[in-house]
CSV table of C-alpha atoms and ligand atoms in Angstrom, one decimal:
chain,number,residue,atom,x,y,z
A,23,UNK,CA,180.2,53.2,93.9
A,24,UNK,CA,178.8,55.7,91.5
A,25,UNK,CA,180.3,59.2,91.7
A,26,UNK,CA,178.1,62.2,92.5
A,27,UNK,CA,177.8,64.3,89.4
A,28,UNK,CA,177.7,68.1,89.7
A,29,UNK,CA,178.4,71.1,87.5
A,30,UNK,CA,182.0,71.9,86.9
A,31,UNK,CA,182.3,75.6,85.8
A,32,UNK,CA,184.7,78.2,84.5
A,33,UNK,CA,183.4,81.5,85.8
A,34,UNK,CA,184.1,85.0,84.4
A,35,UNK,CA,182.4,88.3,85.0
A,36,UNK,CA,179.0,86.9,86.1
A,37,UNK,CA,178.8,84.1,83.5
A,38,UNK,CA,179.7,80.4,83.9
A,39,UNK,CA,180.6,77.8,81.4
A,40,UNK,CA,180.1,74.4,82.6
A,41,UNK,CA,180.0,70.7,82.1
A,42,UNK,CA,178.2,68.1,84.2
A,43,UNK,CA,180.6,65.5,85.6
A,44,UNK,CA,182.9,64.6,88.4
A,45,UNK,CA,186.5,65.3,89.4
A,46,UNK,CA,188.9,62.3,89.1
A,47,UNK,CA,192.2,64.0,89.9
A,48,UNK,CA,193.2,67.3,91.3
A,49,UNK,CA,196.5,68.7,92.4
A,50,UNK,CA,198.6,71.9,92.5
A,51,UNK,CA,201.8,71.4,90.4
A,52,UNK,CA,203.6,74.4,91.7
A,53,UNK,CA,202.8,76.2,88.4
A,54,UNK,CA,199.0,75.9,88.5
A,55,UNK,CA,196.0,73.9,89.7
A,56,UNK,CA,195.4,70.9,87.5
A,57,UNK,CA,192.0,69.2,87.4
A,58,UNK,CA,191.0,66.2,85.5
A,59,UNK,CA,187.3,65.5,85.2
A,60,UNK,CA,185.0,62.9,83.6
A,61,UNK,CA,182.1,64.6,82.0
A,62,UNK,CA,178.7,63.2,81.0
A,63,UNK,CA,178.9,64.6,77.4
A,64,UNK,CA,182.4,65.2,76.3
A,65,UNK,CA,184.5,62.4,77.9
A,66,UNK,CA,187.4,63.2,80.1
A,67,UNK,CA,188.5,66.8,80.4
A,68,UNK,CA,191.3,69.1,81.6
A,69,UNK,CA,191.2,72.4,83.5
A,70,UNK,CA,194.1,74.6,84.5
A,71,UNK,CA,193.5,77.1,87.2
A,72,UNK,CA,189.8,76.4,86.8
A,73,UNK,CA,189.8,77.2,83.1
A,74,UNK,CA,188.7,74.6,80.4
A,75,UNK,CA,191.6,73.4,78.3
A,76,UNK,CA,190.4,70.3,76.5
A,77,UNK,CA,188.1,67.4,76.6
A,78,UNK,CA,188.3,64.0,74.6
A,79,UNK,CA,185.2,64.6,72.6
A,80,UNK,CA,185.8,68.2,71.5
A,81,UNK,CA,189.5,68.6,71.4
A,82,UNK,CA,189.6,68.3,67.6
A,83,UNK,CA,187.5,71.5,67.3
A,84,UNK,CA,190.5,73.3,68.8
A,85,UNK,CA,193.6,71.3,67.8
A,86,UNK,CA,192.8,70.9,64.1
A,87,UNK,CA,192.0,74.7,63.8
A,88,UNK,CA,195.4,75.7,65.4
A,89,UNK,CA,197.5,73.3,63.4
A,90,UNK,CA,196.3,72.8,59.8
A,91,UNK,CA,196.0,76.4,58.6
A,92,UNK,CA,199.7,76.7,59.5
A,93,UNK,CA,201.0,73.4,58.5
A,94,UNK,CA,199.0,73.2,55.2
A,95,UNK,CA,200.5,76.6,54.1
A,96,UNK,CA,204.1,76.9,55.3
A,97,UNK,CA,206.7,76.6,52.5
A,98,UNK,CA,208.5,73.7,54.3
A,99,UNK,CA,207.6,71.6,57.4
A,100,UNK,CA,211.0,70.3,58.5
A,101,UNK,CA,211.1,71.8,62.0
A,102,UNK,CA,208.0,72.8,64.0
A,103,UNK,CA,207.9,74.5,67.4
A,104,UNK,CA,205.0,74.1,69.8
A,105,UNK,CA,205.0,76.3,72.9
A,106,UNK,CA,202.6,74.8,75.5
A,107,UNK,CA,200.4,72.0,74.2
A,108,UNK,CA,201.2,69.6,77.1
A,109,UNK,CA,198.1,67.5,76.5
A,110,UNK,CA,199.7,66.3,73.2
A,111,UNK,CA,196.8,67.3,70.8
A,112,UNK,CA,198.7,69.9,68.9
A,113,UNK,CA,201.6,67.6,68.5
A,114,UNK,CA,199.5,64.7,67.3
A,115,UNK,CA,197.9,66.8,64.5
A,116,UNK,CA,201.4,68.2,63.5
A,117,UNK,CA,202.8,64.7,63.2
A,118,UNK,CA,200.0,63.7,60.8
A,119,UNK,CA,201.9,65.8,58.2
A,120,UNK,CA,204.5,63.4,56.7
A,121,UNK,CA,206.9,66.1,55.7
A,122,UNK,CA,207.5,67.0,59.4
A,123,UNK,CA,210.9,65.9,60.5
A,124,UNK,CA,211.0,67.3,64.0
A,125,UNK,CA,208.5,68.8,66.5
A,126,UNK,CA,210.0,70.6,69.5
A,127,UNK,CA,207.2,70.7,72.2
A,128,UNK,CA,208.1,73.1,74.9
A,129,UNK,CA,205.8,72.7,78.0
A,130,UNK,CA,206.6,74.5,81.2
A,131,UNK,CA,204.7,72.0,83.5
A,132,UNK,CA,205.8,68.4,83.4
A,133,UNK,CA,202.6,67.4,85.4
A,134,UNK,CA,200.4,68.6,82.6
A,135,UNK,CA,202.2,66.1,80.2
A,136,UNK,CA,202.3,63.3,82.8
A,137,UNK,CA,198.5,63.6,83.7
A,138,UNK,CA,197.5,63.9,80.1
A,139,UNK,CA,199.4,60.8,79.3
A,140,UNK,CA,197.7,59.0,82.2
A,141,UNK,CA,194.1,60.3,81.9
A,142,UNK,CA,193.7,61.6,78.4
A,143,UNK,CA,196.0,59.3,76.3
A,144,UNK,CA,193.8,59.5,73.2
A,145,UNK,CA,194.5,63.3,72.9
A,146,UNK,CA,198.2,62.8,72.3
A,147,UNK,CA,197.6,59.5,70.7
A,148,UNK,CA,200.7,58.1,68.9
A,149,UNK,CA,202.6,61.5,69.2
A,150,UNK,CA,204.2,60.6,72.5
A,151,UNK,CA,206.0,57.5,70.8
A,152,UNK,CA,206.8,59.3,67.6
A,153,UNK,CA,210.6,59.6,67.3
A,154,UNK,CA,210.1,63.0,65.6
A,155,UNK,CA,208.7,64.5,68.8
A,156,UNK,CA,211.2,66.1,71.1
A,157,UNK,CA,209.6,66.9,74.5
A,158,UNK,CA,211.3,69.7,76.4
A,159,UNK,CA,210.1,70.7,79.8
A,160,UNK,CA,211.1,74.2,79.8
A,161,UNK,CA,210.0,77.8,79.8
A,162,UNK,CA,208.7,78.7,76.4
A,163,UNK,CA,209.7,82.4,76.9
A,164,UNK,CA,213.3,81.3,77.5
A,165,UNK,CA,213.2,78.8,74.7
A,166,UNK,CA,212.2,81.3,72.0
A,167,UNK,CA,214.8,83.8,73.4
A,168,UNK,CA,217.6,81.3,73.1
A,169,UNK,CA,216.6,79.8,69.7
A,170,UNK,CA,218.6,80.9,66.7
A,171,UNK,CA,217.3,83.2,63.9
A,172,UNK,CA,215.2,81.4,61.3
A,173,UNK,CA,215.2,78.0,62.9
A,174,UNK,CA,211.6,77.0,62.6
A,175,UNK,CA,209.2,76.5,59.7
A,176,UNK,CA,206.2,76.8,61.9
A,177,UNK,CA,205.8,78.2,65.4
A,178,UNK,CA,202.5,77.4,67.3
A,179,UNK,CA,201.5,78.7,70.7
A,180,UNK,CA,199.1,76.4,72.4
A,181,UNK,CA,198.9,78.0,75.6
A,182,UNK,CA,196.3,78.6,78.4
A,183,UNK,CA,194.8,82.1,78.8
A,184,UNK,CA,197.2,85.0,79.3
A,185,UNK,CA,197.7,84.8,83.0
A,186,UNK,CA,199.8,82.5,85.4
A,187,UNK,CA,202.3,80.4,83.5
A,188,UNK,CA,201.1,81.7,80.2
A,189,UNK,CA,201.3,85.4,80.9
A,190,UNK,CA,204.7,85.9,79.1
A,191,UNK,CA,203.4,84.2,75.9
A,192,UNK,CA,201.3,87.3,74.7
A,193,UNK,CA,203.6,90.3,74.8
A,194,UNK,CA,205.8,92.1,72.4
A,195,UNK,CA,209.1,90.7,73.3
A,196,UNK,CA,207.8,87.1,73.0
A,197,UNK,CA,206.2,87.8,69.6
A,198,UNK,CA,209.4,89.5,68.4
A,199,UNK,CA,211.3,86.4,69.2
A,200,UNK,CA,208.7,84.2,67.4
A,201,UNK,CA,209.1,86.4,64.3
A,202,UNK,CA,213.0,86.1,64.6
A,203,UNK,CA,213.1,82.4,64.8
A,204,UNK,CA,210.6,81.8,62.0
A,205,UNK,CA,212.0,81.2,58.5
A,206,UNK,CA,210.8,83.2,55.7
A,207,UNK,CA,208.0,81.0,54.1
A,208,UNK,CA,207.0,80.0,57.6
A,209,UNK,CA,203.8,80.4,59.5
A,210,UNK,CA,203.1,81.5,63.1
A,211,UNK,CA,199.9,80.5,64.8
A,212,UNK,CA,198.4,81.2,68.3
A,213,UNK,CA,195.2,80.7,70.0
A,214,UNK,CA,193.9,84.2,70.4
A,215,UNK,CA,190.9,83.9,72.8
A,216,UNK,CA,187.3,84.7,72.4
A,217,UNK,CA,186.0,87.7,70.6
A,218,UNK,CA,183.1,87.8,72.9
A,219,UNK,CA,184.3,86.6,76.4
A,220,UNK,CA,187.8,88.0,76.2
A,221,UNK,CA,187.1,90.7,73.7
A,222,UNK,CA,189.8,93.2,74.7
A,223,UNK,CA,192.5,90.5,75.0
A,224,UNK,CA,191.4,89.2,71.6
A,225,UNK,CA,191.8,92.7,70.0
A,226,UNK,CA,195.2,93.3,71.8
A,227,UNK,CA,196.6,90.1,70.6
A,228,UNK,CA,195.8,90.7,66.9
A,229,UNK,CA,197.0,94.4,67.1
A,230,UNK,CA,200.3,93.4,68.6
A,231,UNK,CA,201.0,90.6,66.1
A,232,UNK,CA,200.1,92.9,63.3
A,233,UNK,CA,202.7,95.3,64.5
A,234,UNK,CA,205.4,92.7,64.4
A,235,UNK,CA,204.6,90.4,61.6
A,236,UNK,CA,204.2,91.7,58.1
A,237,UNK,CA,200.9,89.7,57.6
A,238,UNK,CA,198.5,88.5,60.3
A,239,UNK,CA,194.8,87.5,60.3
A,240,UNK,CA,192.4,85.8,62.9
A,241,UNK,CA,190.2,82.9,62.0
A,242,UNK,CA,187.0,82.2,64.0
A,243,UNK,CA,185.5,78.8,65.1
A,244,UNK,CA,183.8,77.1,67.9
A,245,UNK,CA,184.9,75.2,71.0
A,246,UNK,CA,181.7,74.6,73.0
A,247,UNK,CA,183.5,74.2,76.4
A,248,UNK,CA,185.3,77.5,76.1
A,249,UNK,CA,183.9,80.8,77.4
A,250,UNK,CA,181.1,81.7,75.0
A,251,UNK,CA,182.0,78.8,72.7
A,252,UNK,CA,183.2,81.3,70.2
A,253,UNK,CA,186.9,81.1,69.7
A,254,UNK,CA,189.8,82.4,67.5
A,255,UNK,CA,193.3,81.5,66.3
A,256,UNK,CA,195.5,84.1,64.7
A,257,UNK,CA,198.1,83.3,62.0
A,258,UNK,CA,201.0,85.4,60.8
A,259,UNK,CA,203.8,85.2,58.2
A,260,UNK,CA,206.6,87.3,56.6
A,261,UNK,CA,206.2,86.7,52.9
A,262,UNK,CA,202.5,87.2,52.3
A,263,UNK,CA,199.3,86.0,53.9
A,264,UNK,CA,200.2,82.4,52.8
A,265,UNK,CA,198.2,80.9,55.7
A,266,UNK,CA,195.0,81.7,53.6
A,267,UNK,CA,196.0,79.5,50.8
A,268,UNK,CA,196.6,75.8,51.9
A,269,UNK,CA,198.6,73.7,49.5
A,270,UNK,CA,196.0,71.5,47.9
A,271,UNK,CA,197.9,68.3,48.0
A,272,UNK,CA,198.5,68.6,51.8
A,273,UNK,CA,195.0,69.8,52.5
A,274,UNK,CA,193.5,66.9,50.6
A,275,UNK,CA,195.6,64.3,52.5
A,276,UNK,CA,195.0,65.9,56.0
A,277,UNK,CA,191.3,66.8,55.7
A,278,UNK,CA,190.4,63.2,55.0
A,279,UNK,CA,190.6,62.5,58.7
A,280,UNK,CA,189.6,65.7,60.2
A,281,UNK,CA,186.4,66.4,62.0
A,282,UNK,CA,186.3,70.2,61.4
A,283,UNK,CA,189.1,71.4,59.3
A,284,UNK,CA,188.9,71.5,55.5
A,285,UNK,CA,189.8,74.2,53.0
A,286,UNK,CA,186.2,75.0,52.7
A,287,UNK,CA,185.8,75.4,56.5
A,288,UNK,CA,189.1,77.5,56.6
A,289,UNK,CA,188.0,79.9,54.0
A,290,UNK,CA,184.7,80.7,55.8
A,291,UNK,CA,186.5,80.9,59.2
A,292,UNK,CA,189.0,83.5,58.0
A,293,UNK,CA,186.2,85.4,56.4
A,294,UNK,CA,183.9,85.3,59.4
A,295,UNK,CA,185.4,88.2,61.3
A,296,UNK,CA,182.5,89.9,63.1
A,297,UNK,CA,181.7,93.4,62.2
A,298,UNK,CA,182.4,94.9,65.6
A,299,UNK,CA,185.9,93.4,65.6
A,300,UNK,CA,186.6,94.5,62.1
A,301,UNK,CA,185.6,98.1,63.1
A,302,UNK,CA,188.0,98.0,66.1
A,303,UNK,CA,190.9,96.6,64.1
A,304,UNK,CA,190.5,99.2,61.4
B,415,SPD,N1,190.5,79.4,77.5
B,415,SPD,C1,191.1,78.2,77.0
B,415,SPD,C2,192.3,78.5,76.1
B,415,SPD,C3,193.0,77.2,76.0
B,415,SPD,C4,193.8,77.0,74.8
B,415,SPD,N2,194.7,75.9,74.9
B,415,SPD,C5,194.1,74.7,75.3
B,415,SPD,C6,195.2,73.7,75.2
B,415,SPD,C7,194.7,72.6,74.4
B,415,SPD,N3,195.8,71.8,73.9
């Protein structure tokens, strides 16, 4: 029998951001409400606590933009840390880099991983079987606090919005640990919300990261299903703004199979800070 299609919306402050489709699975994991939907336009999708996380036909717009600015510019790529990212998309993009020896994926909610493997297997792709991937069902805040100094070449935070299980991933203490565990020559990257829909949160994230890291800059792009569709990722480093300059050999190899990311796209995306954000940050 054909499922009844309806609008599935993420709602904020008098605005809603929706896809037409139907719910195929819903549960409360103890950490959060997890919803898997089938949409008419973007394939299967995932919501956490009613907020859009990803969908099969637009996940690359998010994952490529979080991963490649960092992995194409870090001095070495031996050991990568991903906090969150339970759908596997960030790990998949990291593991496309042949120099990567180990990816520690630290996801607090095992059900996000299990349901993503079951309903959204294309998003993780081969990452789940890759021996370089070490999946840890653990609290990312505790993980960074316990990690030894300078133990990672790249640290990526692929979290949901800063509330519920992700609340602790946006504060001073967390960022200080990320700075401590990053090697010099390393790159830190985090999804940093929408300059429009989550304007103040976006500003606060950049300001805080700039207080802790020697160099930090946001990059702007589009994820159609997210609030306003206008999204950002912020990158930081200790030894210069190396994230602005991808190594040409890595970039050439990686961009061959990207939908969005390329050195050209990245250059524009770092340059496209809107004037109102630039004024506030200065
Ligand atoms: N408002 C949505 C922010 C979600 C960012 N993370 C998405 C997870 C995809 N791996």
